[in-house]
Amino acid sequence: MRTQRQVVDYSLRKRAVLRELLAGRVGTYDVCDASPYLKNAARFHGEPTDERCPICRSENLTHVHYIYGDELRQSAGQARTLAELPMLAMTVREFQVFVVEVCLGCDWNHLVEQYLLGRDGLTGSPEGGPDQDAVGGAAATGNGAGGRRRREAQR
């Protein structure tokens, strides 16, 4: 995706969990514990992959994309399809996406990656340029309430 930024990949953590499982330090029930909500999200909003489940090796994994952000309000925490994310990225300033892989057969689930999406990634201008808001980008950097107060004071 064009505006995808600040990507965190959890593949090393996944390998560590699988290594612990193979060594017998954790049980299958500890890693195959997908909640009914996660499984329903995988069925209805998930993206099928060609990757086999590392535990049961009988089913392909499904990726579920969860979105979080201040501007999303009631939509925060919902699962979305991969096709919905670019449209949402054009309408919202910034939101975070968490990708979880799920096996519907054995209930394996693991966080695959997280990244930011949104209009802020499209600007490409230096900080404080014409694409920033009146407070010089303070709202984008997490100064939420302070940025609002400054904007109201400027009116």
PDB file of C-alpha atoms in Angstrom:
ATOM      1  CA  MET A   1       0.000   0.000   0.000  1.00  0.00           C
ATOM      2  CA  ARG A   2       1.358   3.410  -0.921  1.00  0.00           C
ATOM      3  CA  THR A   3       0.830   5.165   2.402  1.00  0.00           C
ATOM      4  CA  GLN A   4       1.923   2.265   4.593  1.00  0.00           C
ATOM      5  CA  ARG A   5       4.582   3.413   7.057  1.00  0.00           C
ATOM      6  CA  GLN A   6       6.171   2.549  10.409  1.00  0.00           C
ATOM      7  CA  VAL A   7       5.858  -1.171   9.715  1.00  0.00           C
ATOM      8  CA  VAL A   8       6.591  -3.573  12.575  1.00  0.00           C
ATOM      9  CA  ASP A   9       7.091  -7.208  11.551  1.00  0.00           C
ATOM     10  CA  TYR A  10       6.531  -9.898  14.193  1.00  0.00           C
ATOM     11  CA  SER A  11       8.021 -12.857  12.285  1.00  0.00           C
ATOM     12  CA  LEU A  12      10.909 -13.247  14.764  1.00  0.00           C
ATOM     13  CA  ARG A  13       8.436 -13.441  17.627  1.00  0.00           C
ATOM     14  CA  LYS A  14       6.434 -16.048  15.708  1.00  0.00           C
ATOM     15  CA  ARG A  15       9.543 -18.159  15.198  1.00  0.00           C
ATOM     16  CA  ALA A  16      10.337 -17.924  18.912  1.00  0.00           C
ATOM     17  CA  VAL A  17       6.829 -19.089  19.849  1.00  0.00           C
ATOM     18  CA  LEU A  18       7.048 -22.009  17.420  1.00  0.00           C
ATOM     19  CA  ARG A  19      10.492 -22.917  18.769  1.00  0.00           C
ATOM     20  CA  GLU A  20       9.085 -22.922  22.324  1.00  0.00           C
ATOM     21  CA  LEU A  21       6.242 -25.167  21.169  1.00  0.00           C
ATOM     22  CA  LEU A  22       8.561 -27.649  19.455  1.00  0.00           C
ATOM     23  CA  ALA A  23      10.813 -27.746  22.533  1.00  0.00           C
ATOM     24  CA  GLY A  24       7.810 -28.607  24.703  1.00  0.00           C
ATOM     25  CA  ARG A  25       8.075 -25.500  26.900  1.00  0.00           C
ATOM     26  CA  VAL A  26       4.559 -24.391  25.895  1.00  0.00           C
ATOM     27  CA  GLY A  27       1.588 -26.524  24.956  1.00  0.00           C
ATOM     28  CA  THR A  28      -0.593 -26.461  21.870  1.00  0.00           C
ATOM     29  CA  TYR A  29      -3.498 -25.151  23.940  1.00  0.00           C
ATOM     30  CA  ASP A  30      -1.393 -22.119  24.875  1.00  0.00           C
ATOM     31  CA  VAL A  31      -0.848 -21.058  21.252  1.00  0.00           C
ATOM     32  CA  CYS A  32      -4.071 -22.335  19.654  1.00  0.00           C
ATOM     33  CA  ASP A  33      -6.476 -20.131  21.567  1.00  0.00           C
ATOM     34  CA  ALA A  34      -8.293 -17.958  19.007  1.00  0.00           C
ATOM     35  CA  SER A  35     -11.411 -16.380  20.448  1.00  0.00           C
ATOM     36  CA  PRO A  36     -14.796 -16.871  18.757  1.00  0.00           C
ATOM     37  CA  TYR A  37     -14.747 -13.168  17.787  1.00  0.00           C
ATOM     38  CA  LEU A  38     -11.387 -13.530  16.050  1.00  0.00           C
ATOM     39  CA  LYS A  39     -12.565 -16.638  14.213  1.00  0.00           C
ATOM     40  CA  ASN A  40     -15.738 -14.875  13.035  1.00  0.00           C
ATOM     41  CA  ALA A  41     -13.689 -11.891  11.889  1.00  0.00           C
ATOM     42  CA  ALA A  42     -11.463 -14.286   9.937  1.00  0.00           C
ATOM     43  CA  ARG A  43     -14.485 -15.921   8.291  1.00  0.00           C
ATOM     44  CA  PHE A  44     -16.252 -12.715   7.282  1.00  0.00           C
ATOM     45  CA  HIS A  45     -13.480 -10.107   6.904  1.00  0.00           C
ATOM     46  CA  GLY A  46     -10.303 -12.169   6.548  1.00  0.00           C
ATOM     47  CA  GLU A  47      -8.045 -12.500   3.544  1.00  0.00           C
ATOM     48  CA  PRO A  48      -7.106 -16.106   2.708  1.00  0.00           C
ATOM     49  CA  THR A  49      -3.400 -16.789   2.198  1.00  0.00           C
ATOM     50  CA  ASP A  50      -1.412 -19.577   0.561  1.00  0.00           C
ATOM     51  CA  GLU A  51       0.558 -20.168   3.757  1.00  0.00           C
ATOM     52  CA  ARG A  52      -0.184 -23.381   5.665  1.00  0.00           C
ATOM     53  CA  CYS A  53      -0.820 -23.348   9.395  1.00  0.00           C
ATOM     54  CA  PRO A  54       2.452 -24.072  11.246  1.00  0.00           C
ATOM     55  CA  ILE A  55       0.609 -26.153  13.865  1.00  0.00           C
ATOM     56  CA  CYS A  56      -1.934 -28.407  12.120  1.00  0.00           C
ATOM     57  CA  ARG A  57      -0.517 -28.061   8.569  1.00  0.00           C
ATOM     58  CA  SER A  58      -3.943 -28.952   7.172  1.00  0.00           C
ATOM     59  CA  GLU A  59      -5.492 -25.524   6.545  1.00  0.00           C
ATOM     60  CA  ASN A  60      -4.297 -22.267   5.062  1.00  0.00           C
ATOM     61  CA  LEU A  61      -3.967 -19.221   7.290  1.00  0.00           C
ATOM     62  CA  THR A  62      -6.293 -16.240   7.066  1.00  0.00           C
ATOM     63  CA  HIS A  63      -5.142 -12.652   7.718  1.00  0.00           C
ATOM     64  CA  VAL A  64      -7.456 -10.353   9.655  1.00  0.00           C
ATOM     65  CA  HIS A  65      -6.840  -6.582   9.581  1.00  0.00           C
ATOM     66  CA  TYR A  66      -7.930  -4.654  12.694  1.00  0.00           C
ATOM     67  CA  ILE A  67      -7.990  -0.846  12.613  1.00  0.00           C
ATOM     68  CA  TYR A  68      -7.430   1.593  15.487  1.00  0.00           C
ATOM     69  CA  GLY A  69      -7.252   5.376  15.559  1.00  0.00           C
ATOM     70  CA  ASP A  70      -8.700   8.465  17.220  1.00  0.00           C
ATOM     71  CA  GLU A  71     -10.548   9.634  14.106  1.00  0.00           C
ATOM     72  CA  LEU A  72     -12.260   6.267  13.619  1.00  0.00           C
ATOM     73  CA  ARG A  73     -14.479   6.686  16.696  1.00  0.00           C
ATOM     74  CA  GLN A  74     -16.941   3.732  16.759  1.00  0.00           C
ATOM     75  CA  SER A  75     -15.092   1.961  13.942  1.00  0.00           C
ATOM     76  CA  ALA A  76     -11.934   1.594  16.042  1.00  0.00           C
ATOM     77  CA  GLY A  77     -11.214  -2.016  16.861  1.00  0.00           C
ATOM     78  CA  GLN A  78     -13.166  -3.408  13.913  1.00  0.00           C
ATOM     79  CA  ALA A  79     -11.888  -5.918  11.404  1.00  0.00           C
ATOM     80  CA  ARG A  80     -11.784  -4.673   7.814  1.00  0.00           C
ATOM     81  CA  THR A  81     -11.050  -6.352   4.506  1.00  0.00           C
ATOM     82  CA  LEU A  82      -7.843  -5.489   2.710  1.00  0.00           C
ATOM     83  CA  ALA A  83      -9.880  -3.841  -0.066  1.00  0.00           C
ATOM     84  CA  GLU A  84     -11.431  -1.364   2.399  1.00  0.00           C
ATOM     85  CA  LEU A  85      -8.119  -0.086   3.753  1.00  0.00           C
ATOM     86  CA  PRO A  86      -7.032   2.128   0.787  1.00  0.00           C
ATOM     87  CA  MET A  87     -10.414   3.909   0.757  1.00  0.00           C
ATOM     88  CA  LEU A  88     -10.215   4.446   4.500  1.00  0.00           C
ATOM     89  CA  ALA A  89      -6.605   5.660   4.187  1.00  0.00           C
ATOM     90  CA  MET A  90      -7.748   8.419   1.822  1.00  0.00           C
ATOM     91  CA  THR A  91     -10.440   9.675   4.209  1.00  0.00           C
ATOM     92  CA  VAL A  92      -8.730   9.440   7.619  1.00  0.00           C
ATOM     93  CA  ARG A  93      -5.615  11.338   8.634  1.00  0.00           C
ATOM     94  CA  GLU A  94      -3.920   8.431  10.413  1.00  0.00           C
ATOM     95  CA  PHE A  95      -4.863   5.049  11.823  1.00  0.00           C
ATOM     96  CA  GLN A  96      -3.058   1.909  12.851  1.00  0.00           C
ATOM     97  CA  VAL A  97      -3.583  -1.519  11.293  1.00  0.00           C
ATOM     98  CA  PHE A  98      -2.833  -4.769  13.108  1.00  0.00           C
ATOM     99  CA  VAL A  99      -2.650  -7.912  10.973  1.00  0.00           C
ATOM    100  CA  VAL A 100      -3.389 -11.189  12.767  1.00  0.00           C
ATOM    101  CA  GLU A 101      -3.026 -14.615  11.165  1.00  0.00           C
ATOM    102  CA  VAL A 102      -5.634 -17.181  12.126  1.00  0.00           C
ATOM    103  CA  CYS A 103      -6.103 -20.887  11.404  1.00  0.00           C
ATOM    104  CA  LEU A 104      -9.787 -21.762  11.401  1.00  0.00           C
ATOM    105  CA  GLY A 105      -8.931 -25.442  11.876  1.00  0.00           C
ATOM    106  CA  CYS A 106      -6.808 -25.503  15.038  1.00  0.00           C
ATOM    107  CA  ASP A 107      -7.351 -21.925  16.347  1.00  0.00           C
ATOM    108  CA  TRP A 108      -3.692 -20.848  15.936  1.00  0.00           C
ATOM    109  CA  ASN A 109      -3.422 -17.053  15.931  1.00  0.00           C
ATOM    110  CA  HIS A 110      -0.498 -14.688  15.971  1.00  0.00           C
ATOM    111  CA  LEU A 111       0.130 -10.998  15.344  1.00  0.00           C
ATOM    112  CA  VAL A 112       1.928 -10.762  11.983  1.00  0.00           C
ATOM    113  CA  GLU A 113       2.561  -7.040  11.614  1.00  0.00           C
ATOM    114  CA  GLN A 114       1.338  -3.561  12.416  1.00  0.00           C
ATOM    115  CA  TYR A 115       1.607  -0.360  10.416  1.00  0.00           C
ATOM    116  CA  LEU A 116       0.176   3.129   9.995  1.00  0.00           C
ATOM    117  CA  LEU A 117      -2.056   4.248   7.153  1.00  0.00           C
ATOM    118  CA  GLY A 118      -3.753   7.515   6.313  1.00  0.00           C
ATOM    119  CA  ARG A 119      -3.579  10.806   4.471  1.00  0.00           C
ATOM    120  CA  ASP A 120      -0.574  11.990   6.480  1.00  0.00           C
ATOM    121  CA  GLY A 121       1.566   9.533   4.512  1.00  0.00           C
ATOM    122  CA  LEU A 122       0.613  11.185   1.222  1.00  0.00           C
ATOM    123  CA  THR A 123       1.940  14.685   2.003  1.00  0.00           C
ATOM    124  CA  GLY A 124       5.600  14.110   1.223  1.00  0.00           C
ATOM    125  CA  SER A 125       6.294  17.703   2.221  1.00  0.00           C
ATOM    126  CA  PRO A 126       8.690  18.621   5.027  1.00  0.00           C
ATOM    127  CA  GLU A 127       7.245  19.189   8.480  1.00  0.00           C
ATOM    128  CA  GLY A 128       5.523  22.529   8.777  1.00  0.00           C
ATOM    129  CA  GLY A 129       4.825  22.731   5.024  1.00  0.00           C
ATOM    130  CA  PRO A 130       1.525  23.781   3.442  1.00  0.00           C
ATOM    131  CA  ASP A 131      -0.031  20.335   3.950  1.00  0.00           C
ATOM    132  CA  GLN A 132       0.244  20.543   7.742  1.00  0.00           C
ATOM    133  CA  ASP A 133      -2.564  21.900   9.897  1.00  0.00           C
ATOM    134  CA  ALA A 134      -2.462  25.275  11.651  1.00  0.00           C
ATOM    135  CA  VAL A 135      -0.463  23.974  14.616  1.00  0.00           C
ATOM    136  CA  GLY A 136       2.433  22.694  12.536  1.00  0.00           C
ATOM    137  CA  GLY A 137       1.438  19.047  12.634  1.00  0.00           C
ATOM    138  CA  ALA A 138       0.898  18.816  16.387  1.00  0.00           C
ATOM    139  CA  ALA A 139      -2.282  16.762  15.968  1.00  0.00           C
ATOM    140  CA  ALA A 140      -0.414  14.197  13.893  1.00  0.00           C
ATOM    141  CA  THR A 141       2.325  13.830  16.494  1.00  0.00           C
ATOM    142  CA  GLY A 142      -0.018  12.943  19.329  1.00  0.00           C
ATOM    143  CA  ASN A 143      -0.494  16.344  20.985  1.00  0.00           C
ATOM    144  CA  GLY A 144      -4.260  15.961  20.615  1.00  0.00           C
ATOM    145  CA  ALA A 145      -5.832  18.195  23.265  1.00  0.00           C
ATOM    146  CA  GLY A 146      -3.013  20.759  23.245  1.00  0.00           C
ATOM    147  CA  GLY A 147      -3.245  21.070  19.469  1.00  0.00           C
ATOM    148  CA  ARG A 148      -7.000  21.668  19.628  1.00  0.00           C
ATOM    149  CA  ARG A 149      -6.578  24.382  22.253  1.00  0.00           C
ATOM    150  CA  ARG A 150      -3.977  26.173  20.127  1.00  0.00           C
ATOM    151  CA  ARG A 151      -6.211  25.993  17.058  1.00  0.00           C
ATOM    152  CA  GLU A 152      -9.157  27.421  19.003  1.00  0.00           C
ATOM    153  CA  ALA A 153      -6.957  30.218  20.348  1.00  0.00           C
ATOM    154  CA  GLN A 154      -5.930  31.181  16.814  1.00  0.00           C
ATOM    155  CA  ARG A 155      -9.536  31.667  15.689  1.00  0.00           C
TER     156      ARG A 155
END
